[in-house]
PDB file of C-alpha atoms and ligand atoms in Angstrom:
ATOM      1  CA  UNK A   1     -14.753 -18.698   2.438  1.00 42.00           C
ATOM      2  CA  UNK A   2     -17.404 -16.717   4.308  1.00 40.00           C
ATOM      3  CA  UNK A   3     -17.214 -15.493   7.493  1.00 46.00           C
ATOM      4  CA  UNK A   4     -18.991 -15.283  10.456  1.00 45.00           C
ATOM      5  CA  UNK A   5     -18.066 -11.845  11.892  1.00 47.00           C
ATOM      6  CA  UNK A   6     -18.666 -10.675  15.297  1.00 50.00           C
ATOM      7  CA  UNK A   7     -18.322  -7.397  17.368  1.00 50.00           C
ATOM      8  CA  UNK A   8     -16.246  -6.658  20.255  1.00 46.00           C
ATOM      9  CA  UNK A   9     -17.623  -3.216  21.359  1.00 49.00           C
ATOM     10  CA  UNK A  10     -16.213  -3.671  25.273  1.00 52.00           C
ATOM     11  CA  UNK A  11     -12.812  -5.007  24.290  1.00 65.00           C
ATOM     12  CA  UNK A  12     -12.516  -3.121  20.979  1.00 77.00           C
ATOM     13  CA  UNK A  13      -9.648  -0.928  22.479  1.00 87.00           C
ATOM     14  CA  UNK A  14      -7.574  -3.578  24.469  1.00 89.00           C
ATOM     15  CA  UNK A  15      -7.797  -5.447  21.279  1.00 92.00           C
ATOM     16  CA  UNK A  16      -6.255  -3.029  19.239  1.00 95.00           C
ATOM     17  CA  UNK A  17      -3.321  -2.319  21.458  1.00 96.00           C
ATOM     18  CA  UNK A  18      -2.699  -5.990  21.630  1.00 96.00           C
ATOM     19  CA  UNK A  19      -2.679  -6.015  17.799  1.00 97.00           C
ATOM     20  CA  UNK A  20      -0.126  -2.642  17.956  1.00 98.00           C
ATOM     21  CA  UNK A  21       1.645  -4.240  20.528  1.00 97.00           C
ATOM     22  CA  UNK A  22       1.921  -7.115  19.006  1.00 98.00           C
ATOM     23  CA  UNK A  23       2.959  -5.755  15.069  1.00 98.00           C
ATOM     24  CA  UNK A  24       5.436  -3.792  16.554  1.00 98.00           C
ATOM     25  CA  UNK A  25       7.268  -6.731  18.412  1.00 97.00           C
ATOM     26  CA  UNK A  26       7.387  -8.511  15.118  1.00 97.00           C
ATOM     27  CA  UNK A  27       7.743  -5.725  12.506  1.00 98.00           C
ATOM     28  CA  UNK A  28       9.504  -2.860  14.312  1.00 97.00           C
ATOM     29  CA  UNK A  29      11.355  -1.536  11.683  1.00 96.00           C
ATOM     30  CA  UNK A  30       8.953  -2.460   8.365  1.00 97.00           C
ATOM     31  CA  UNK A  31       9.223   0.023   5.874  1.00 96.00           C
ATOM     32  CA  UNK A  32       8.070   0.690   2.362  1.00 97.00           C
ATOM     33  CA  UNK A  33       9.573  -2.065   0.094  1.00 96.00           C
ATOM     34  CA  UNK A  34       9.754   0.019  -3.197  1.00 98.00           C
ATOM     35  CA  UNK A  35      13.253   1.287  -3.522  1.00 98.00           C
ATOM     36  CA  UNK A  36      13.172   5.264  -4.264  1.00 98.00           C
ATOM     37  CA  UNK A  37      14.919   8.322  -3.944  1.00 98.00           C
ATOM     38  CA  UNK A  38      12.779  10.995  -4.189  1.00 98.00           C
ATOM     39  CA  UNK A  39       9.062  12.151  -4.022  1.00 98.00           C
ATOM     40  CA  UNK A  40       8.761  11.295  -7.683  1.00 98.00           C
ATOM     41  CA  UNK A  41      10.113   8.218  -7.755  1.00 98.00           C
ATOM     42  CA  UNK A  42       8.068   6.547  -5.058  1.00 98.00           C
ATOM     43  CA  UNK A  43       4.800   7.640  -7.033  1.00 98.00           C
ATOM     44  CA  UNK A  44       6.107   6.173  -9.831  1.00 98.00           C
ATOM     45  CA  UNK A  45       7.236   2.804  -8.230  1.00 98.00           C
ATOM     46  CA  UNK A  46       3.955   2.827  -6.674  1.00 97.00           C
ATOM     47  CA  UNK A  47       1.796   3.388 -10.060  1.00 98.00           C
ATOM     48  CA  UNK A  48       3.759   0.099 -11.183  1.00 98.00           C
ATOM     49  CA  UNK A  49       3.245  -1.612  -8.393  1.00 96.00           C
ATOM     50  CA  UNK A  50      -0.372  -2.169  -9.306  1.00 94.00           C
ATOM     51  CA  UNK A  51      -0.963  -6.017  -9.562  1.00 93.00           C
ATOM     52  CA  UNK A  52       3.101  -6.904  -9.422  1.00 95.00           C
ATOM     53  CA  UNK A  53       4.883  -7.487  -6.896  1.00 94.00           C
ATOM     54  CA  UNK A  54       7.746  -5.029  -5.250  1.00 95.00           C
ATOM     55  CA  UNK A  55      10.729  -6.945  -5.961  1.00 96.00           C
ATOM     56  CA  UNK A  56      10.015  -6.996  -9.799  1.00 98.00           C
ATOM     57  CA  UNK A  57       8.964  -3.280  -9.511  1.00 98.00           C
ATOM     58  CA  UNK A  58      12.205  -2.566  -7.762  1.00 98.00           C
ATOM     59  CA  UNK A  59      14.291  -4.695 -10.788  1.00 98.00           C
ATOM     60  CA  UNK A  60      12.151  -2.901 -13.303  1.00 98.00           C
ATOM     61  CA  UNK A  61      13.283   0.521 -11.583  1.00 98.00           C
ATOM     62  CA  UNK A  62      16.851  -0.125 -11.375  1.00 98.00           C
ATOM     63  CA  UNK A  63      17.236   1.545 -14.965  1.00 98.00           C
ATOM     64  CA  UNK A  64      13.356   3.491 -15.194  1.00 98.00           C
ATOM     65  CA  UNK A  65      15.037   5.989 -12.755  1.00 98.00           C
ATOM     66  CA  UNK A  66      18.485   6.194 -14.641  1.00 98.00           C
ATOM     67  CA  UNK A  67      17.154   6.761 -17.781  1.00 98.00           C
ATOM     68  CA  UNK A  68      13.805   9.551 -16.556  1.00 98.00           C
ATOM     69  CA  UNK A  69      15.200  11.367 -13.585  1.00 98.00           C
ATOM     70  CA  UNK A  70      12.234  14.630 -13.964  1.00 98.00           C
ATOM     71  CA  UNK A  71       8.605  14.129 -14.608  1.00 98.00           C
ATOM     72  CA  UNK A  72       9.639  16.109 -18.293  1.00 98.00           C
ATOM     73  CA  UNK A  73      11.610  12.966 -18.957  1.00 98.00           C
ATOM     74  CA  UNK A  74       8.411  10.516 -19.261  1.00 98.00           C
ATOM     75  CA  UNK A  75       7.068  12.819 -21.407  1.00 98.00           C
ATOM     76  CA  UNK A  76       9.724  13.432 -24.164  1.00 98.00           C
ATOM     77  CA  UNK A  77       9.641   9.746 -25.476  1.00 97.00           C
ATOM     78  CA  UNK A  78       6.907   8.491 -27.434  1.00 97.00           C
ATOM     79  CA  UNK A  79       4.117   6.341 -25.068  1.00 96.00           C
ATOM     80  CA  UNK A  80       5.683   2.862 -26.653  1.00 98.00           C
ATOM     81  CA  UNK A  81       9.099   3.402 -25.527  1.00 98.00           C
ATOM     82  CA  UNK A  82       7.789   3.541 -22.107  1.00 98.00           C
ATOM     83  CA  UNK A  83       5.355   0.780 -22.115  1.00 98.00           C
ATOM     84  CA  UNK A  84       8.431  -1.130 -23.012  1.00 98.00           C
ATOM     85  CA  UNK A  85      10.574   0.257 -20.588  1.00 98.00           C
ATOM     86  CA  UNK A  86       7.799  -0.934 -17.637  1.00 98.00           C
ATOM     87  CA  UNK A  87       6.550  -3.905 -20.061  1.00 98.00           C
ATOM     88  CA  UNK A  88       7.201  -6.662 -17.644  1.00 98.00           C
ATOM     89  CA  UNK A  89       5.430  -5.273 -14.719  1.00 98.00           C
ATOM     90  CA  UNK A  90       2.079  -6.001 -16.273  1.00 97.00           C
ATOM     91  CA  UNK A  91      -0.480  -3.459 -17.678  1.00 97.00           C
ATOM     92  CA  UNK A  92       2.032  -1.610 -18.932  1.00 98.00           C
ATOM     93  CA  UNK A  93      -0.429   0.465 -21.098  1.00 98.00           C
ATOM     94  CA  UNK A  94      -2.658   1.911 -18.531  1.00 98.00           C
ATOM     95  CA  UNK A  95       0.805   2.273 -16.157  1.00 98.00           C
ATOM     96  CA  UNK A  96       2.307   4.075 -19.070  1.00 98.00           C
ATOM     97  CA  UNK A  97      -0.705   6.201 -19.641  1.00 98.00           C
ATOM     98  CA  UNK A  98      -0.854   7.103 -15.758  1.00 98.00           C
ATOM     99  CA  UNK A  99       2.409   7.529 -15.663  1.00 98.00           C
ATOM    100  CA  UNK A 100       2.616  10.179 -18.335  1.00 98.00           C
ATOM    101  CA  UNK A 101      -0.642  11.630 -17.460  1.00 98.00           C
ATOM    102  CA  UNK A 102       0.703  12.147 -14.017  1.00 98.00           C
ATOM    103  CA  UNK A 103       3.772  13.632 -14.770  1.00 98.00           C
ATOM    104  CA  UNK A 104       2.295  16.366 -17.554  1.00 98.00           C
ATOM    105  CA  UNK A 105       0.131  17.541 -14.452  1.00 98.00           C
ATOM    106  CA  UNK A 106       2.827  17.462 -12.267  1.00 98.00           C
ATOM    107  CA  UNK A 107       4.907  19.676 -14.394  1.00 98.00           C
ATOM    108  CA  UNK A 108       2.340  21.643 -15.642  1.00 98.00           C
ATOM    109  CA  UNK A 109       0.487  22.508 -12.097  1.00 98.00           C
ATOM    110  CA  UNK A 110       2.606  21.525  -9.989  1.00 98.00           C
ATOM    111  CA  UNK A 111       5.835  23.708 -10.842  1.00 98.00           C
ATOM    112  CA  UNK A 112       7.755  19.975 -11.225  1.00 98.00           C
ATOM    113  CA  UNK A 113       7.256  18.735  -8.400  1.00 98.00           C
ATOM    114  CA  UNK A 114       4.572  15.708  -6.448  1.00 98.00           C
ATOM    115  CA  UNK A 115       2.672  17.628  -4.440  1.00 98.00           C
ATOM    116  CA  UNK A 116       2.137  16.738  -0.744  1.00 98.00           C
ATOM    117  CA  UNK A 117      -1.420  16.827  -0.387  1.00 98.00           C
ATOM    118  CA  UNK A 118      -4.219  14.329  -0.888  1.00 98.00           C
ATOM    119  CA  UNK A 119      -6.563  16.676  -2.272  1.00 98.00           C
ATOM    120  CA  UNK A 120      -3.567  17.460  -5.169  1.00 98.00           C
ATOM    121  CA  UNK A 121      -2.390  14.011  -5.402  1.00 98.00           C
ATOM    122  CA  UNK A 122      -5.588  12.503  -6.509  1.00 98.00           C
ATOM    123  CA  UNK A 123      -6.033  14.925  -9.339  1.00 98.00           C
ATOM    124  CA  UNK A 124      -3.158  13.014 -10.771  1.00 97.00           C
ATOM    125  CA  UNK A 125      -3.719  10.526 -13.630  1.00 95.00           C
ATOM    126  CA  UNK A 126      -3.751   6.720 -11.965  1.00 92.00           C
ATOM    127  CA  UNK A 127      -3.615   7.965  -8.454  1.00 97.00           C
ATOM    128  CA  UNK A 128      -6.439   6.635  -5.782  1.00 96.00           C
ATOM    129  CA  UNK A 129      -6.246   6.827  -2.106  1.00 97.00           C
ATOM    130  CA  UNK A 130      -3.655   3.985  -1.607  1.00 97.00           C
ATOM    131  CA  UNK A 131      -1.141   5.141  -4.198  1.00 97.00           C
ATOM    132  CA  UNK A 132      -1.558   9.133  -2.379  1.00 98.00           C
ATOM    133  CA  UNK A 133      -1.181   7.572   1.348  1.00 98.00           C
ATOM    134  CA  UNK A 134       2.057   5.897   0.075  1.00 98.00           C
ATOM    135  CA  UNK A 135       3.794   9.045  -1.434  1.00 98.00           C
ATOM    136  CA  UNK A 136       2.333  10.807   2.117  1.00 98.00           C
ATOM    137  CA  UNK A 137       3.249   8.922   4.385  1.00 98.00           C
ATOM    138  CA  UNK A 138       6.373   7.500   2.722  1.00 98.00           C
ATOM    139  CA  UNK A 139       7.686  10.681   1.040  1.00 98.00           C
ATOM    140  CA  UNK A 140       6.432  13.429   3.173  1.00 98.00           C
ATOM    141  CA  UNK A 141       5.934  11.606   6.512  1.00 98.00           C
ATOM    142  CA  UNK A 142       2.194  12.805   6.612  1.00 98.00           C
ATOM    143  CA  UNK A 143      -0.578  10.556   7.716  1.00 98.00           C
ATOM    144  CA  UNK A 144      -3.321  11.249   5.604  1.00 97.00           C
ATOM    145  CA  UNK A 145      -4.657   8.284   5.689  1.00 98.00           C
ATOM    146  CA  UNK A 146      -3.886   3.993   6.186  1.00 98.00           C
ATOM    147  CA  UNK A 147      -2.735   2.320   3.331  1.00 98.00           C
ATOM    148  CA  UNK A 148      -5.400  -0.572   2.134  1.00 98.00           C
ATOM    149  CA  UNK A 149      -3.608  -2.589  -0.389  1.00 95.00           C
ATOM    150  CA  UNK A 150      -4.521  -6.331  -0.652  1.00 95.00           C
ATOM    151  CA  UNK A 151      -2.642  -7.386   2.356  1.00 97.00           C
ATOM    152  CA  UNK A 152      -3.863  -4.932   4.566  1.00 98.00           C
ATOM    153  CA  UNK A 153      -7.839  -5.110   2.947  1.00 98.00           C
ATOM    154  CA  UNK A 154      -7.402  -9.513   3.842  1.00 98.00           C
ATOM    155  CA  UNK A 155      -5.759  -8.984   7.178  1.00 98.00           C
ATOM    156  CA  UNK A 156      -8.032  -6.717   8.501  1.00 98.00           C
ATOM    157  CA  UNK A 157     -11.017  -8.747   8.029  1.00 97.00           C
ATOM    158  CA  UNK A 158      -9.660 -11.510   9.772  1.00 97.00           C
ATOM    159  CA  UNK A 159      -8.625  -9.216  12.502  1.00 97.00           C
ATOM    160  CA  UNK A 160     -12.298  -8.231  12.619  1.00 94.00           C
ATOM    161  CA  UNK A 161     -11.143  -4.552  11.973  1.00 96.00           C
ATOM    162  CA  UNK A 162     -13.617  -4.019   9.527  1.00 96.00           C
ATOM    163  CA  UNK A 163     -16.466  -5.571   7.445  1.00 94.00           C
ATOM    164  CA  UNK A 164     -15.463  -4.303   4.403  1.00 96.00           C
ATOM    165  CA  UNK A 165     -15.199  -5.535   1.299  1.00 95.00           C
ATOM    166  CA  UNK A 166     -14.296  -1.938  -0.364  1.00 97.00           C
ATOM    167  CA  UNK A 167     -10.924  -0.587   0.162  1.00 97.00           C
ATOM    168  CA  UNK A 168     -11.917   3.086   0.890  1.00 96.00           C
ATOM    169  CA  UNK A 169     -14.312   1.524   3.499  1.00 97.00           C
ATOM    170  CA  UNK A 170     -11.869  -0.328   5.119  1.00 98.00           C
ATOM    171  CA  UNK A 171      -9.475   2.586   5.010  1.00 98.00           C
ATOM    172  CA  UNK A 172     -12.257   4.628   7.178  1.00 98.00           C
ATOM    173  CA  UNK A 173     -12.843   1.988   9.171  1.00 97.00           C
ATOM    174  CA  UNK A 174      -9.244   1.556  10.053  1.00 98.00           C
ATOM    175  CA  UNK A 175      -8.745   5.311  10.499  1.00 98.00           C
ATOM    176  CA  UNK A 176     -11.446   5.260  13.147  1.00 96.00           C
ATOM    177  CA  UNK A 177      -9.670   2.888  15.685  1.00 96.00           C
ATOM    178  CA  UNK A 178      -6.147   3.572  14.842  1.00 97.00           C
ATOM    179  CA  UNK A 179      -4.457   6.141  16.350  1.00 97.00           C
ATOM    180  CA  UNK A 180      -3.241   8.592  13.839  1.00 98.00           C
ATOM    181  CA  UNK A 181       0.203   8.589  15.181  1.00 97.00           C
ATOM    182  CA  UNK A 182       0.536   5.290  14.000  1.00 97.00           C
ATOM    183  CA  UNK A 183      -0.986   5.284  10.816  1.00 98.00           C
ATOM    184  CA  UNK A 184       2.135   4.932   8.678  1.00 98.00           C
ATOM    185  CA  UNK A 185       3.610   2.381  10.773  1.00 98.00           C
ATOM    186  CA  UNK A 186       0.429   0.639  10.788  1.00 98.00           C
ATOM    187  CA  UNK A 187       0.155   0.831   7.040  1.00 98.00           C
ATOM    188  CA  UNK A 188       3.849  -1.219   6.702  1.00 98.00           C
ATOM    189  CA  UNK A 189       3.452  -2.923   9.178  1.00 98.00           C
ATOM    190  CA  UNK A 190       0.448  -4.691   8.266  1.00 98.00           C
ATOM    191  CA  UNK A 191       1.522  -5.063   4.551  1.00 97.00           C
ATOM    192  CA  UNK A 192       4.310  -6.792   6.007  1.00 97.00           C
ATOM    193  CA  UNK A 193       2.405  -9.293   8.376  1.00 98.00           C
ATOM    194  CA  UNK A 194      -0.220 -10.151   5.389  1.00 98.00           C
ATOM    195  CA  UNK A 195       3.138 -10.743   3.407  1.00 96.00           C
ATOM    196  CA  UNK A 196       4.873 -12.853   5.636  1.00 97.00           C
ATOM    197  CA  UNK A 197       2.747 -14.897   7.795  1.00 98.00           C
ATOM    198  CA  UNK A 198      -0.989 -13.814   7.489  1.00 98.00           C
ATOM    199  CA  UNK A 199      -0.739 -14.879   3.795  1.00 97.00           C
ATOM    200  CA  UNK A 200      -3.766 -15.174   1.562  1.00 96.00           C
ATOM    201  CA  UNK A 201      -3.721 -19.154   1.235  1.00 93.00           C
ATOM    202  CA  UNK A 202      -2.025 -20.625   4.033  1.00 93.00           C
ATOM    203  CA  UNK A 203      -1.454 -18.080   7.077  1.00 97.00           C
ATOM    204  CA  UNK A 204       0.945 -19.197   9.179  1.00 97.00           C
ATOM    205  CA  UNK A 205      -1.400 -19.130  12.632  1.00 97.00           C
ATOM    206  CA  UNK A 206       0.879 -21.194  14.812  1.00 96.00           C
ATOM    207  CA  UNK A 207       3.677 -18.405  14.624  1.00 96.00           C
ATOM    208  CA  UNK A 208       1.352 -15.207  14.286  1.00 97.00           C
ATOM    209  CA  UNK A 209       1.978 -12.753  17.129  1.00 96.00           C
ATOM    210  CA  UNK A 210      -1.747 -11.848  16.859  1.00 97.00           C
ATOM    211  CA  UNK A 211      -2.635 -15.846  17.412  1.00 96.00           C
ATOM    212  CA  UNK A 212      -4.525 -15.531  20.551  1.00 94.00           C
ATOM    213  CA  UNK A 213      -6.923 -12.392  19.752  1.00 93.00           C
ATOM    214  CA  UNK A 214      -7.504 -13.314  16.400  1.00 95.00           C
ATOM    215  CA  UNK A 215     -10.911 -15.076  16.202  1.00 93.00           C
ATOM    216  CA  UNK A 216     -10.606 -15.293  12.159  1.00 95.00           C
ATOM    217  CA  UNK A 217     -12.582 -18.464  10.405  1.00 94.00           C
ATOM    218  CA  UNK A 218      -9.204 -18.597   7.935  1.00 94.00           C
ATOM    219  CA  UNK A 219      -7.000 -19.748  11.304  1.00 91.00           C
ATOM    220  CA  UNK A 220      -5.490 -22.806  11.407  1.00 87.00           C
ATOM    221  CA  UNK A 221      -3.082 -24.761  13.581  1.00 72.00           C
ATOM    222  CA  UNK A 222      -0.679 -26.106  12.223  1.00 60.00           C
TER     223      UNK A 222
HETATM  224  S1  LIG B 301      -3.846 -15.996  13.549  1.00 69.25           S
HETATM  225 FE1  LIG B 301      -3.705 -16.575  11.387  1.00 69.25          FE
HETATM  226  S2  LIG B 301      -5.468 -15.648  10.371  1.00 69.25           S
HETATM  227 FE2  LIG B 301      -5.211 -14.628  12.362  1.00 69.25          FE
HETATM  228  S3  LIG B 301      -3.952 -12.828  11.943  1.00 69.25           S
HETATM  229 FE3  LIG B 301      -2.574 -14.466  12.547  1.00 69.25          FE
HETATM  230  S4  LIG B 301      -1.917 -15.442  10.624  1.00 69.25           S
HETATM  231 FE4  LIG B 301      -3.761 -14.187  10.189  1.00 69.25          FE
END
C-alpha cells in the first residue's frame, strides 16, 4: 500500500513524547525475547534469528548452548554438524558460516571474548548494525544505536518517524529524534508493539495506545 506521508515540523517533539509516553504505559518492562546468558550467546541467538522467529530460536537454543558453551566450541565440529544443529531455523548454511566465521575472529582477535564496540562488532562474520545494537544494548547496556528489525522498520513508517525504506536510514532517522537515553528501551519496545498490536497485516488500531497521533494510511477501526 503506498502512503501519503506528511511532516509535522511544529509538533514533531510533542509527538514523540506522546509516542514514549505512550510505549512505556503499554510495554514498560519489554525486553529482548532471545533467551541468553552471556555476551556470546545473545550474538549467536541473534545471528539465528535472521528470518525466524524468537520462540523457535529460543527452542533451537535450548541444547546449541549446552552442547558449544566458548566460541572454540563452534569451531571444533565440522560446518555440517552445525548446520544441523541450527537446521530448523532456516538458512542454516549462511547462519552456520556466520556463526563460525564470527567465532574464529572472536577467538582469534578478540582474546575469546564479543567485543563491546560497534566498530569491532561489525568486523564479525554475519554481523550488521541491528545484530551489533542487540549485543550493545542487550549485553553491554550501551546505546550505540536503535534497533531496526522488521517491526520497528513497519512501525516507524506508520508513525511517520521516518521515510525510509532502508534500515540503516531509518536507524539514523530514529537516532535523530529519540533521545539516546531511551534508545534501548525504544528498540524493545517498539519490536514489541509491531509484534503485538501494530502487526504487519491487521494492526490492531482500536486498542493501540498510539491511536490518536498516528495518522498512518494502514489504520483501521475496527
Ligand atoms: S494506530 Fe494502528 S497503524 Fe497506527 S501505530 Fe497503532 S496499530 Fe499501528
Amino acid at each position: 500500500m503506498t502512503k501519503k506521508k506528511k511532516s509535522f515540523p511544529g509538533r514533531q517533539s510533542d509527538r514523540i513524547r506522546q509516542i514514549l509516553a505512550g510505549l512505556d504505559h503499554t510495554f514498560p518492562d519489554a525486553q529482548c525475547a532471545l533467551k541468553h546468558s552471556n555476551p556470546l550467546e545473545l550474538l549467536i541467538a541473534t545471528i539465528l534469528s535472521a528470518q525466524c522467529t524468537d520462540a523457535r530460536v529460543n527452542l533451537v537454543t535450548q541444547d546449541l548452548f549446552r552442547k558449544y558453551r566458548a566460541p572454540q566450541d563452534y569451531l571444533r565440529v565440522p560446518q555440517e554438524e552445525l548446520e544441523t544443529d541450527i537446521r530448523s531455523t532456516g538458512f542454516f548454511h549462511n547462519k552456520a558460516k556466520s556463526i563460525r566465521g564470527a567465532s574464529a575472529m572472536i577467538v582469534e582477535r578478540f582474546g575469546g571474548s564479543v567485543p563491546a564496540s560497534m566498530e569491532e562488532l561489525l568486523r564479525l562474520p554475519g554481523v550488521a548494525r541491528k545484530t551489533a545494537n542487540v549485543v550493545l544494548g542487550v549485553a553491554y547496556g550501551k546505546a550505540e544505536g536503535i534497533v531496526v528489525d522488521t517491526h520497528v522498520l513497519r512501525v516507524s513508517r506508520r508513525l511517520d518517524l521516518s521515510n525510509s525504506q532502508a534500515p540503516e536510514n531509518i536507524e539514523r532517522d530514529l537516532m535523530q529524534i529519540i533521545p539516546r537515553n531511551r534508545w534501548i528501551s525504544f528498540s524493545h519496545q517498539m519490536i514489541l508493539h509491531g509484534r503485538t498490536i501494530c502487526k504487519a497485516r491487521k494492526p490492531l488500531c482500536p486498542v493501540c495506545p498510539l491511536e490518536k497521533i498516528c495518522e498512518s494510511e494502514d489504520k483501521c477501526s475496527r
